[in-house]
Short mmCIF file of C-alpha atoms and ligand atoms in Angstrom, two decimals:
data_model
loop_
_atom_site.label_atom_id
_atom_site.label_comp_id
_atom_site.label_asym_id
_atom_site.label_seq_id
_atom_site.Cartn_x
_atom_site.Cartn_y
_atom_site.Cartn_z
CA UNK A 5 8.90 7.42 -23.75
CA UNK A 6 4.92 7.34 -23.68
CA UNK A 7 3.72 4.01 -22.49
CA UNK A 8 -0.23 3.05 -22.77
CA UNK A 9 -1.39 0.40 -20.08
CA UNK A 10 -4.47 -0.70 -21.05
CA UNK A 11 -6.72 -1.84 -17.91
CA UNK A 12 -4.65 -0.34 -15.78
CA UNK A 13 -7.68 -0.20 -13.18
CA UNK A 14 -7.68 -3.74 -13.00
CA UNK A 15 -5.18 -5.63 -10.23
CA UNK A 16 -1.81 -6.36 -12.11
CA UNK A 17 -2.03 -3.63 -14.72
CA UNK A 18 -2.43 -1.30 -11.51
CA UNK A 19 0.20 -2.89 -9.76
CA UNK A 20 2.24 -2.28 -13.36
CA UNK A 21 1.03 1.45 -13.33
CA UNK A 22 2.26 2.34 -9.83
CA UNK A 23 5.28 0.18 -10.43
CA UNK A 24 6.09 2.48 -13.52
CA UNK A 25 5.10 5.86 -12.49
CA UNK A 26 7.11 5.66 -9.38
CA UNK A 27 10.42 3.89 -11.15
CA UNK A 28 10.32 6.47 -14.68
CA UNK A 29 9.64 9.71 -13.81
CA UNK A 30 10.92 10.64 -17.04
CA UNK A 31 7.85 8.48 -18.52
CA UNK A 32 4.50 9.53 -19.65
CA UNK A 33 2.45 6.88 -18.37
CA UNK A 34 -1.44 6.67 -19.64
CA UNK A 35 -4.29 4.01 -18.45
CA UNK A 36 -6.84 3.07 -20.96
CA UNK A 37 -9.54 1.48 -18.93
CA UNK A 38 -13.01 0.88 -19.92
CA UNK A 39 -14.25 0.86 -16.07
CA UNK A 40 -15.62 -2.97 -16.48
CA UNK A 41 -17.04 -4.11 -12.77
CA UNK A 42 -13.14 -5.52 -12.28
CA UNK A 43 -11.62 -1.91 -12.84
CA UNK A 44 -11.53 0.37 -9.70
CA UNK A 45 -10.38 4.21 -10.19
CA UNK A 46 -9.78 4.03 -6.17
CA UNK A 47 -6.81 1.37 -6.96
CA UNK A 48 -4.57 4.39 -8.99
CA UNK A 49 -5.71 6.94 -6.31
CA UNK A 50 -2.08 7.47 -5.21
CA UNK A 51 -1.01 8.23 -8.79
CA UNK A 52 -4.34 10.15 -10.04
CA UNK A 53 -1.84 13.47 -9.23
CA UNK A 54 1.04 12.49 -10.30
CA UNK A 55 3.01 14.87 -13.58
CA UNK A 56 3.83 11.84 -15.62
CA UNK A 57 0.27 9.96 -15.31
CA UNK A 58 -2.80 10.58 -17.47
CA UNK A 59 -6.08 8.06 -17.22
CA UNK A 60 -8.46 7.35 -19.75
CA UNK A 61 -12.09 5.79 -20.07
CA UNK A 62 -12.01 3.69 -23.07
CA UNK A 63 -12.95 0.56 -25.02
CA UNK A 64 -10.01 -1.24 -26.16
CA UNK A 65 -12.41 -3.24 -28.90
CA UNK A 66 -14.08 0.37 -29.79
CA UNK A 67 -12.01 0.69 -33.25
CA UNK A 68 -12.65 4.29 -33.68
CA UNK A 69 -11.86 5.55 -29.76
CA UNK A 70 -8.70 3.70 -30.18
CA UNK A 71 -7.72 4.88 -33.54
CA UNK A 72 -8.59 8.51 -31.79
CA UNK A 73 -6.35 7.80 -29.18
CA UNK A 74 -3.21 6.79 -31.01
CA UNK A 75 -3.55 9.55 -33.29
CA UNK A 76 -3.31 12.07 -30.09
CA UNK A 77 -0.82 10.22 -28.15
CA UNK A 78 1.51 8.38 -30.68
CA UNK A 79 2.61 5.85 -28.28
CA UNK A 80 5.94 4.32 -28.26
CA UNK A 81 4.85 0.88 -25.93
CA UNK A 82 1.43 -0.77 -25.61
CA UNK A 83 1.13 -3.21 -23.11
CA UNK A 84 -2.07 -4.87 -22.76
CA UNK A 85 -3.49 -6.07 -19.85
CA UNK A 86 -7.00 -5.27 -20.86
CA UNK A 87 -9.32 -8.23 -20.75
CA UNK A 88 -12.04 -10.57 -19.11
CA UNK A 89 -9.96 -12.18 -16.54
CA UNK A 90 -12.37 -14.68 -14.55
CA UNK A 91 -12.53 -18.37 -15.70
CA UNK A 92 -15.59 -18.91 -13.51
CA UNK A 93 -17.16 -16.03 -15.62
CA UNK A 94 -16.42 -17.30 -18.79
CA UNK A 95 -18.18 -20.38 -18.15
CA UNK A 96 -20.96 -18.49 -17.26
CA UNK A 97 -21.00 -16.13 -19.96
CA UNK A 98 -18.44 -16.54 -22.93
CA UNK A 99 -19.39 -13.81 -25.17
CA UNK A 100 -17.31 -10.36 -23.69
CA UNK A 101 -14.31 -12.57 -23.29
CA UNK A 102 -14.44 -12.92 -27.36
CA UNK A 103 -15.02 -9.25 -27.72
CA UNK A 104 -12.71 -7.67 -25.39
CA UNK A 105 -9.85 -10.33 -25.25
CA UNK A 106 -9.88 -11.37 -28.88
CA UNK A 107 -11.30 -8.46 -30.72
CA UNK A 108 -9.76 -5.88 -28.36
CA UNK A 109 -6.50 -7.36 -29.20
CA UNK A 110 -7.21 -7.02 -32.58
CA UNK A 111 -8.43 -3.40 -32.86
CA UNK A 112 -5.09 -2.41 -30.65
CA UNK A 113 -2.80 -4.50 -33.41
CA UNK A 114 -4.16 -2.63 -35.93
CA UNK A 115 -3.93 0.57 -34.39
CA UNK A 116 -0.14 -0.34 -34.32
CA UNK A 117 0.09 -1.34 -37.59
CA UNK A 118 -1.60 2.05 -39.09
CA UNK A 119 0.28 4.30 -36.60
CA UNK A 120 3.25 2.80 -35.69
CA UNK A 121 4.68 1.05 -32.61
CA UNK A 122 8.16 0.75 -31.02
CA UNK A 123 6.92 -2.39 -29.26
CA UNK A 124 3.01 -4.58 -28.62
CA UNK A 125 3.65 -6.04 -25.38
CA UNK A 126 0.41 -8.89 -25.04
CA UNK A 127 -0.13 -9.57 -21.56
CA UNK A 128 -1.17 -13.28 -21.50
CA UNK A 129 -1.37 -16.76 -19.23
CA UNK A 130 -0.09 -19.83 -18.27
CA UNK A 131 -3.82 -20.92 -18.73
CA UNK A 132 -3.01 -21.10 -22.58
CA UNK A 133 -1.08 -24.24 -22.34
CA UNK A 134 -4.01 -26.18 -20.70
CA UNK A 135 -2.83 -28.35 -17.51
CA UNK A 136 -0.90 -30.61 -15.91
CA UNK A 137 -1.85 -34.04 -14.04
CA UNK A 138 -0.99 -33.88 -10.54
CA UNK A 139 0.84 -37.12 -10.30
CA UNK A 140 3.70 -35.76 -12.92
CA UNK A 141 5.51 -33.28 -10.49
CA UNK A 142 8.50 -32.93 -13.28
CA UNK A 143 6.41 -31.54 -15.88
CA UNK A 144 6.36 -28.03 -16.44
CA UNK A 145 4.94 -25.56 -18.70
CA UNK A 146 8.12 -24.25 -21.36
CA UNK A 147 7.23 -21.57 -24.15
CA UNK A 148 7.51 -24.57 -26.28
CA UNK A 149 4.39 -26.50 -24.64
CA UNK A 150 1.29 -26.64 -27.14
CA UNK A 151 -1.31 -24.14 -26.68
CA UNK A 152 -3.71 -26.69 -25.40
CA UNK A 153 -7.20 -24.59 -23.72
CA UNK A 154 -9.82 -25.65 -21.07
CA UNK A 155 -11.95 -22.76 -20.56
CA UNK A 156 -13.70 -20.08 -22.55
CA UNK A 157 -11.47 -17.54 -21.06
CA UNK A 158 -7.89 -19.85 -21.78
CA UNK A 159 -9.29 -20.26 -25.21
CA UNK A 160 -10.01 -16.26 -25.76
CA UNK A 161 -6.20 -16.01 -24.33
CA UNK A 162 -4.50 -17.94 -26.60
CA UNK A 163 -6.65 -16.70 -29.81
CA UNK A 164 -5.26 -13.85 -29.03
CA UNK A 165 -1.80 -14.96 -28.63
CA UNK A 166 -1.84 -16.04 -31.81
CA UNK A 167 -2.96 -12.75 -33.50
CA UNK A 168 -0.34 -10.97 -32.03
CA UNK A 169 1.87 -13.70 -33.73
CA UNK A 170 0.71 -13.35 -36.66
CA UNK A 171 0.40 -9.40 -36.83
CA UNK A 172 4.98 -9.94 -36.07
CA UNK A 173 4.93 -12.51 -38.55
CA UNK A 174 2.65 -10.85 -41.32
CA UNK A 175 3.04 -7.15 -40.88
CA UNK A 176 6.29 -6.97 -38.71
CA UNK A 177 4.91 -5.13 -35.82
CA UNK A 178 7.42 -5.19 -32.88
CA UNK A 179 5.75 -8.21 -30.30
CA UNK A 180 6.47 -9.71 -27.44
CA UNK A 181 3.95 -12.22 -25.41
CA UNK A 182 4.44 -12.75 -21.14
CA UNK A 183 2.68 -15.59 -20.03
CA UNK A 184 2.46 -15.61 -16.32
CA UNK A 185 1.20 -17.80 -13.38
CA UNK A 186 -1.40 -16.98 -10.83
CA UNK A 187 -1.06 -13.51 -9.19
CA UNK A 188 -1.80 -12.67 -5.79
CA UNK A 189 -1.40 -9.12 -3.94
CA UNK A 190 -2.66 -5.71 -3.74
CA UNK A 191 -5.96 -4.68 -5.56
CA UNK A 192 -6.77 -8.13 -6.12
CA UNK A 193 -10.52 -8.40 -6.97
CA UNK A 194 -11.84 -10.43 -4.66
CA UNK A 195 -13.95 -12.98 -6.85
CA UNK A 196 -10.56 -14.66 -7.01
CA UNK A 197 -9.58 -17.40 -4.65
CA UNK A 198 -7.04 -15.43 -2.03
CA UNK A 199 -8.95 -12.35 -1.73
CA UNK A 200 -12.52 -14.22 -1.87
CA UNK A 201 -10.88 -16.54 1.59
CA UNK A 202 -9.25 -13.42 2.87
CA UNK A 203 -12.60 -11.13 3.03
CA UNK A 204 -14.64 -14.48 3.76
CA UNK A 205 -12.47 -15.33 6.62
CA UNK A 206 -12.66 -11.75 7.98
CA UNK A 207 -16.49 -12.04 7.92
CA UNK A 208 -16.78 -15.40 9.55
CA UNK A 209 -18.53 -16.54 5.85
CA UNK A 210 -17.92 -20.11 4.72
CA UNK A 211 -14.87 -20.47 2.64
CA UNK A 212 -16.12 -22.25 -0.91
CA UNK A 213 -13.55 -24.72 -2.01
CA UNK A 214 -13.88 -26.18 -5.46
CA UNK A 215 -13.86 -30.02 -5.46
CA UNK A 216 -11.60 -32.19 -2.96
CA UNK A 217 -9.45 -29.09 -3.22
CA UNK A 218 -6.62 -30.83 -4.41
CA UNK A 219 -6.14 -28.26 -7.73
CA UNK A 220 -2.15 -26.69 -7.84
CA UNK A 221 -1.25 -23.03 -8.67
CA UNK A 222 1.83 -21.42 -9.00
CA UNK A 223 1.48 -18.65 -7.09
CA UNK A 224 3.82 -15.42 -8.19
CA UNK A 225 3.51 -11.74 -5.74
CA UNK A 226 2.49 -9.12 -8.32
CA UNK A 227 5.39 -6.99 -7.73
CA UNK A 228 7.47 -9.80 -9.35
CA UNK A 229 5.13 -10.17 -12.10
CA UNK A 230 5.41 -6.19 -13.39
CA UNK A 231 9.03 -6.36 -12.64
CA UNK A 232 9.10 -9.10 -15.30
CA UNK A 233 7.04 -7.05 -17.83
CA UNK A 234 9.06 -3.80 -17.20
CA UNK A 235 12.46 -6.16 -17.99
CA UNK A 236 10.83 -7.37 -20.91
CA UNK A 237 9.54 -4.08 -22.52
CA UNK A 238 13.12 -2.95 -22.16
CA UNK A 239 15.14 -5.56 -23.14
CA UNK A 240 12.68 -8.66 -24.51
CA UNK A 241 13.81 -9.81 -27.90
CA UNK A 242 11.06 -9.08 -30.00
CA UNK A 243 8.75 -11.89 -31.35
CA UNK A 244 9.84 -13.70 -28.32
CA UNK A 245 7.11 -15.39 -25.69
CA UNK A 246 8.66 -15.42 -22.03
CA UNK A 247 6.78 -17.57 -19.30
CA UNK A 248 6.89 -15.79 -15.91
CA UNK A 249 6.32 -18.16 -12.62
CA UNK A 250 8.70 -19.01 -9.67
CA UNK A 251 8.22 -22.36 -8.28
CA UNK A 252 5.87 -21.58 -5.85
CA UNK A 253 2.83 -24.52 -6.14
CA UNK A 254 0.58 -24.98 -3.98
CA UNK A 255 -2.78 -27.29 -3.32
CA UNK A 256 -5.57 -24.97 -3.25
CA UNK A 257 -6.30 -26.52 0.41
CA UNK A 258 -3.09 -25.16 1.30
CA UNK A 259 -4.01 -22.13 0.14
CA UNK A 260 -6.93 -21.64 1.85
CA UNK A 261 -5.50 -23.39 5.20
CA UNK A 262 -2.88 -20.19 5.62
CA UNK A 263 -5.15 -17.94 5.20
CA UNK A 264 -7.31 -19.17 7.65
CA UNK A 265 -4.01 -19.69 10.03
CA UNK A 266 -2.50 -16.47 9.70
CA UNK A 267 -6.09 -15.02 10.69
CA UNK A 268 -6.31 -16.97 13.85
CA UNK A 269 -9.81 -18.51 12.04
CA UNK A 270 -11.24 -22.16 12.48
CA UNK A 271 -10.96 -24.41 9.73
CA UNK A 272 -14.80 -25.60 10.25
CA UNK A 273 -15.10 -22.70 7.91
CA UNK A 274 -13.88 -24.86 5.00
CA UNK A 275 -16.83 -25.74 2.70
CA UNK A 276 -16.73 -27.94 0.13
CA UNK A 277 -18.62 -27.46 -3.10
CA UNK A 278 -19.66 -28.21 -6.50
CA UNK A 279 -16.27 -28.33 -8.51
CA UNK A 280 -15.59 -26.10 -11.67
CA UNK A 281 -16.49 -27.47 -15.44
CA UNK A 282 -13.17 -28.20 -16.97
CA UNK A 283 -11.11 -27.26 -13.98
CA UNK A 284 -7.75 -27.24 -14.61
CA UNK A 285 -5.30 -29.55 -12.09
CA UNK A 286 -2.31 -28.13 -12.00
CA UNK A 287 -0.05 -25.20 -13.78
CA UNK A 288 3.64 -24.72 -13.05
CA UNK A 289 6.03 -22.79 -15.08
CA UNK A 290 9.30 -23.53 -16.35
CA UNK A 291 11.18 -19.65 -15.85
CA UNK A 292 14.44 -20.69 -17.27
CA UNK A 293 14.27 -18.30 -20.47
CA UNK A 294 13.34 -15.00 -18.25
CA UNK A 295 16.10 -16.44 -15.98
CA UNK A 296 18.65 -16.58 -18.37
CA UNK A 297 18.18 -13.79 -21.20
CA UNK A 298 17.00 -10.91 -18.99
CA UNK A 299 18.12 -12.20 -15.34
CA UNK A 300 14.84 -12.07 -13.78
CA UNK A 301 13.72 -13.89 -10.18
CA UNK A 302 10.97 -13.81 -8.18
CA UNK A 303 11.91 -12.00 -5.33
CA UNK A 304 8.78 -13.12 -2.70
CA UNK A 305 8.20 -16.42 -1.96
CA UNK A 306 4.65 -17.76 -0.97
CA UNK A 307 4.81 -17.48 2.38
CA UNK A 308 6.25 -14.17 2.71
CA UNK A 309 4.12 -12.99 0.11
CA UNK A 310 0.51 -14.26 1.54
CA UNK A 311 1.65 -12.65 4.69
CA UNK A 312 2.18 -9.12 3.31
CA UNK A 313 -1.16 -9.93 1.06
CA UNK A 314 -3.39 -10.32 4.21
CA UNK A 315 -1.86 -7.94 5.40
CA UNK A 316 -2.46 -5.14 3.24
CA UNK A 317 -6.37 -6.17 3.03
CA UNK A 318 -6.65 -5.95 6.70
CA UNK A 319 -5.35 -2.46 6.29
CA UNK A 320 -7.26 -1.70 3.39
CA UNK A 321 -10.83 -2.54 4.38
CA UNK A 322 -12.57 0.13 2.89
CA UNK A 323 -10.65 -0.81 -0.64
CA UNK A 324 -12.77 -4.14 -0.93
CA UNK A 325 -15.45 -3.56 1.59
CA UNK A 326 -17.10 -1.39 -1.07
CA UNK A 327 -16.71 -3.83 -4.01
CA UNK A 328 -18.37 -6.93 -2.01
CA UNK A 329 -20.92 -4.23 -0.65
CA UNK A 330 -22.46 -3.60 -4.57
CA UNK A 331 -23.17 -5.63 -7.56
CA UNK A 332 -20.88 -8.11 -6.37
CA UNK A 333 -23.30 -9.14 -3.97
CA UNK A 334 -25.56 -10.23 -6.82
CA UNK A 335 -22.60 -12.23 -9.02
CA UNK A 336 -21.74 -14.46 -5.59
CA UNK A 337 -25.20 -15.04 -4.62
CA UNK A 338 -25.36 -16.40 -8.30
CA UNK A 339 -22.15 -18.16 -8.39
CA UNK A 340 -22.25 -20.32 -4.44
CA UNK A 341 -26.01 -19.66 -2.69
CA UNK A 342 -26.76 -23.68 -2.98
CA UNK A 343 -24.07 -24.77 -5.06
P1 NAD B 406 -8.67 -7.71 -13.78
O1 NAD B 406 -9.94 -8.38 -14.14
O2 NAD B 406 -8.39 -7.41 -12.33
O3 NAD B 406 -8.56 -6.30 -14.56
C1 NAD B 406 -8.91 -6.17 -15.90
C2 NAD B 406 -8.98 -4.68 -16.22
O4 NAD B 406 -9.27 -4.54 -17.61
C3 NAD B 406 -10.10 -3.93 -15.46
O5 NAD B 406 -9.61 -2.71 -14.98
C4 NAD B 406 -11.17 -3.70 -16.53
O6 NAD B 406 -11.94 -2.53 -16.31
C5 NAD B 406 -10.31 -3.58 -17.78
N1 NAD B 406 -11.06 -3.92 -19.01
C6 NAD B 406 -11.86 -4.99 -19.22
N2 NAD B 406 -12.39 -4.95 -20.45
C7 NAD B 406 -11.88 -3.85 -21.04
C8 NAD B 406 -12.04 -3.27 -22.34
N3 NAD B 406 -12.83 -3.84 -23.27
N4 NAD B 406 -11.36 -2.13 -22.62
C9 NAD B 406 -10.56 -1.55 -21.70
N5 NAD B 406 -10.39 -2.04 -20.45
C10 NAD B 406 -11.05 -3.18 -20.13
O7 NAD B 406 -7.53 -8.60 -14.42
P2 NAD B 406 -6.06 -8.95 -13.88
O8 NAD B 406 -6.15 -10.11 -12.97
O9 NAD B 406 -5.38 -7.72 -13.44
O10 NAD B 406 -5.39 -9.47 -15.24
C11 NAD B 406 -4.77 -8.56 -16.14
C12 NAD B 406 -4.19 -9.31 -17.31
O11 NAD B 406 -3.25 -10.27 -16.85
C13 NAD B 406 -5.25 -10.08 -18.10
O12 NAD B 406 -4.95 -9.97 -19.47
C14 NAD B 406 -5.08 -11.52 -17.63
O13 NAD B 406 -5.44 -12.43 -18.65
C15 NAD B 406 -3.58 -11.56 -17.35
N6 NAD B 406 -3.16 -12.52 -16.31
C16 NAD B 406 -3.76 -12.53 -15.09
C17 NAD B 406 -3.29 -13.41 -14.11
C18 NAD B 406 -3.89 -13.41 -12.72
O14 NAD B 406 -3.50 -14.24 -11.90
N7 NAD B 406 -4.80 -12.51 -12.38
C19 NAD B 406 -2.22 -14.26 -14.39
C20 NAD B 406 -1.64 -14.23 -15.67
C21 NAD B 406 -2.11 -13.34 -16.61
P1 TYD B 407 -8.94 -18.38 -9.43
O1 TYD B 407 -8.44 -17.42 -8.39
O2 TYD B 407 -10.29 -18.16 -10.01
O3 TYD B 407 -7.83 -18.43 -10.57
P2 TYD B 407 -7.66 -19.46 -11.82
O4 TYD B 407 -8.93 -20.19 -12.01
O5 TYD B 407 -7.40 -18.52 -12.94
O6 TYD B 407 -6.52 -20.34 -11.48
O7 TYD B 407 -8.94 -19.83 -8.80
C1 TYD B 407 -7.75 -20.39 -8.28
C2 TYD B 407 -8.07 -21.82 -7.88
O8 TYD B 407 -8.98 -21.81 -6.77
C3 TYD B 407 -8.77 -22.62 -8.97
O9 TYD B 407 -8.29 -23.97 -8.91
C4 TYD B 407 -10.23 -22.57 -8.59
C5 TYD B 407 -10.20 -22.50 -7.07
N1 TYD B 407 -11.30 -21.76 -6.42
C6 TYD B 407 -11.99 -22.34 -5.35
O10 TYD B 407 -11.72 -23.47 -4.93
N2 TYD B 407 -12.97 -21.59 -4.75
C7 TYD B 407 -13.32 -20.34 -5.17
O11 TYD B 407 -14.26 -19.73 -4.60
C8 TYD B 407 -12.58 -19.76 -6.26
C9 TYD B 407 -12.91 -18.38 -6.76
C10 TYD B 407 -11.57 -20.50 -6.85
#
């Protein structure tokens, strides 16, 4: 079986690659990564020498590299966790989350469709089905909710949702869709909410909270996530979406408060400041239809799983010292000097 994970460099789709190097030996596992600021060769160091691993530099929305690259591999699985990732970013700048999660989608559907596929597996988001209000704890997000987008980035997500529906529908090519709650973990780049309070808090720097802080996340340990995604490769009906979350909501204040607990830090750190355009309240997922067709769990609640998180980037320092050392620098001067 020859897998391509596409940005595999990235936090989950590295998770995903050690996850599947280490559990099918028997595999030939390949990253396609284009190397975007969010992908970091140092996060697949430990598999860089491994038989059954191979990493490429690539454009998933360059037509003819890809085409190139399926007609030397002939892969039997795509899954695609390739894209623009940062909502913040996207309000910023919507263009490369067009290109790279819409068109980039496209090109690799196509390359399926003239080469052949034994299964497209579309890595999306909860963030496609918009949000919740905060005062209707009951509601959750089924595969049945309306595609219903707040951001640029939500609405490049679910564009390309669709085209991989449509590709199964039109030209029968072997889908499935994940759509997944917040992450946290390993590798996680830290313009995103834990790791940005984690390093913060470690450097004394004032922790930016969006608004009154009051937005709710479902918050899902990677590990669980790429667990899901290997059951569904494997055994997902095909055509199928299957929402991946585990109960685990939390304020963002709550969030941040834990962190700054577990660290032994003073809350006076807290800062609040100008909220997010559009910001989304709340997302919680309904899991009942991973639950029940392919038995999957979460295995790590929240507050076992923020432990082991802090954790691993106080023993990992070097990891994301260098990332908030470099260009990053300029982005959060950009995003919170003033705001
Ligand atoms: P990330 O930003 O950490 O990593 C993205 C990776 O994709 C990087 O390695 C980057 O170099 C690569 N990439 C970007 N553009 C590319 C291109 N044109 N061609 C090839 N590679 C390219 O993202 P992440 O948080 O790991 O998210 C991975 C996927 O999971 C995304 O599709 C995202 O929408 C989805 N997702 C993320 C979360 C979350 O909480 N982070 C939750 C649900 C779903
Ligand atoms: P984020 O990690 O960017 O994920 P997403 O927007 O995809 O959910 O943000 C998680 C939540 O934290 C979101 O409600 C925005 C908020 N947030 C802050 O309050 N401060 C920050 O500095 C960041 C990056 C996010």
């Amino acid at each position: 079986m020859k897998i391509i994970v596409t940005g595999g460099a990235g936090f989950i789709g590295g998770n995903f690659i050690h996850h599947m190097v280490n559990k099918y030996p028997q595999y030939q596992i390949i990253c396609l990564d284009a190397l975007t600021y969010a992908g970091n060769m140092e996060t697949l160091k430990s598999v860089m020498e491994k038989p059954n691993f191979k990493f490429i530099k690539g454009d998933i929305a360059d037509r003819e590299f890809v085409y190139g690259l399926f007609e030397d591999e002939k892969p039997d699985i795509i899954v695609n966790f390739a894209a623009e990732s940062h909502v913040d970013r996207s309000i910023d700048d919507p263009e490369v989350f067009l290109k790279t999660n819409y068109i980039g989608t496209g090109v690799l559907l196509d390359a399926c469709r003239k080469y052949g596929i034994k299964r497209y597996h579309q890595v999306s988001t909860d963030e496609v089905y918009g949000d919740l209000p905060l005062d209707r704890t009951d509601l959750f997000f089924t595969e049945e909710t309306p595609l219903h987008t707040s951001s640029p980035y939500s609405a490049s997500k679910a564009a390309a949702d669709l085209l991989v529906q449509a590709y199964h529908r039109t030209f029968g090519i072997p889908v499935t869709i994940s759509r997944c709650s917040n992450n946290y973990g390993p590798y996680h780049f830290p313009e995103k909410l834990i790791p940005l309070i984690i390093a913060n808090c470690l450097n004394e720097k004032p922790l930016p909270v969006y608004g009154k802080g009051e937005n709710v996340r479902d918050w899902l340990y990677v590990e669980d996530h790429c667990r899901a995604i290997d059951l569904i490769i494997h055994d997902g009906r095909v055509g199928e979406v299957y929402n991946i979350g585990g109960h685990n909501e939390r304020t963002n204040l709550q969030v941040v408060k834990t962190i700054i607990h577990a660290l032994g830090k003073s809350e006076d750190l807290i800062t609040y400041v100008t909220d997010r355009l559009g910001h989304d309240m709340r997302y919680a997922i309904d899991p009942t239809k991973i639950k029940n067709e392919l038995g999957w769990e979460p295995t790590t609640l929240f507050d076992e799983g923020i432990k082991k998180t802090i954790q691993w980037y106080l023993d990992n320092k070097s990891w994301w010292e260098n990332i908030i050392s470099g260009e990053y620098q300029k982005y959060y001067d950009k995003m919170y000097v003033g705001r």
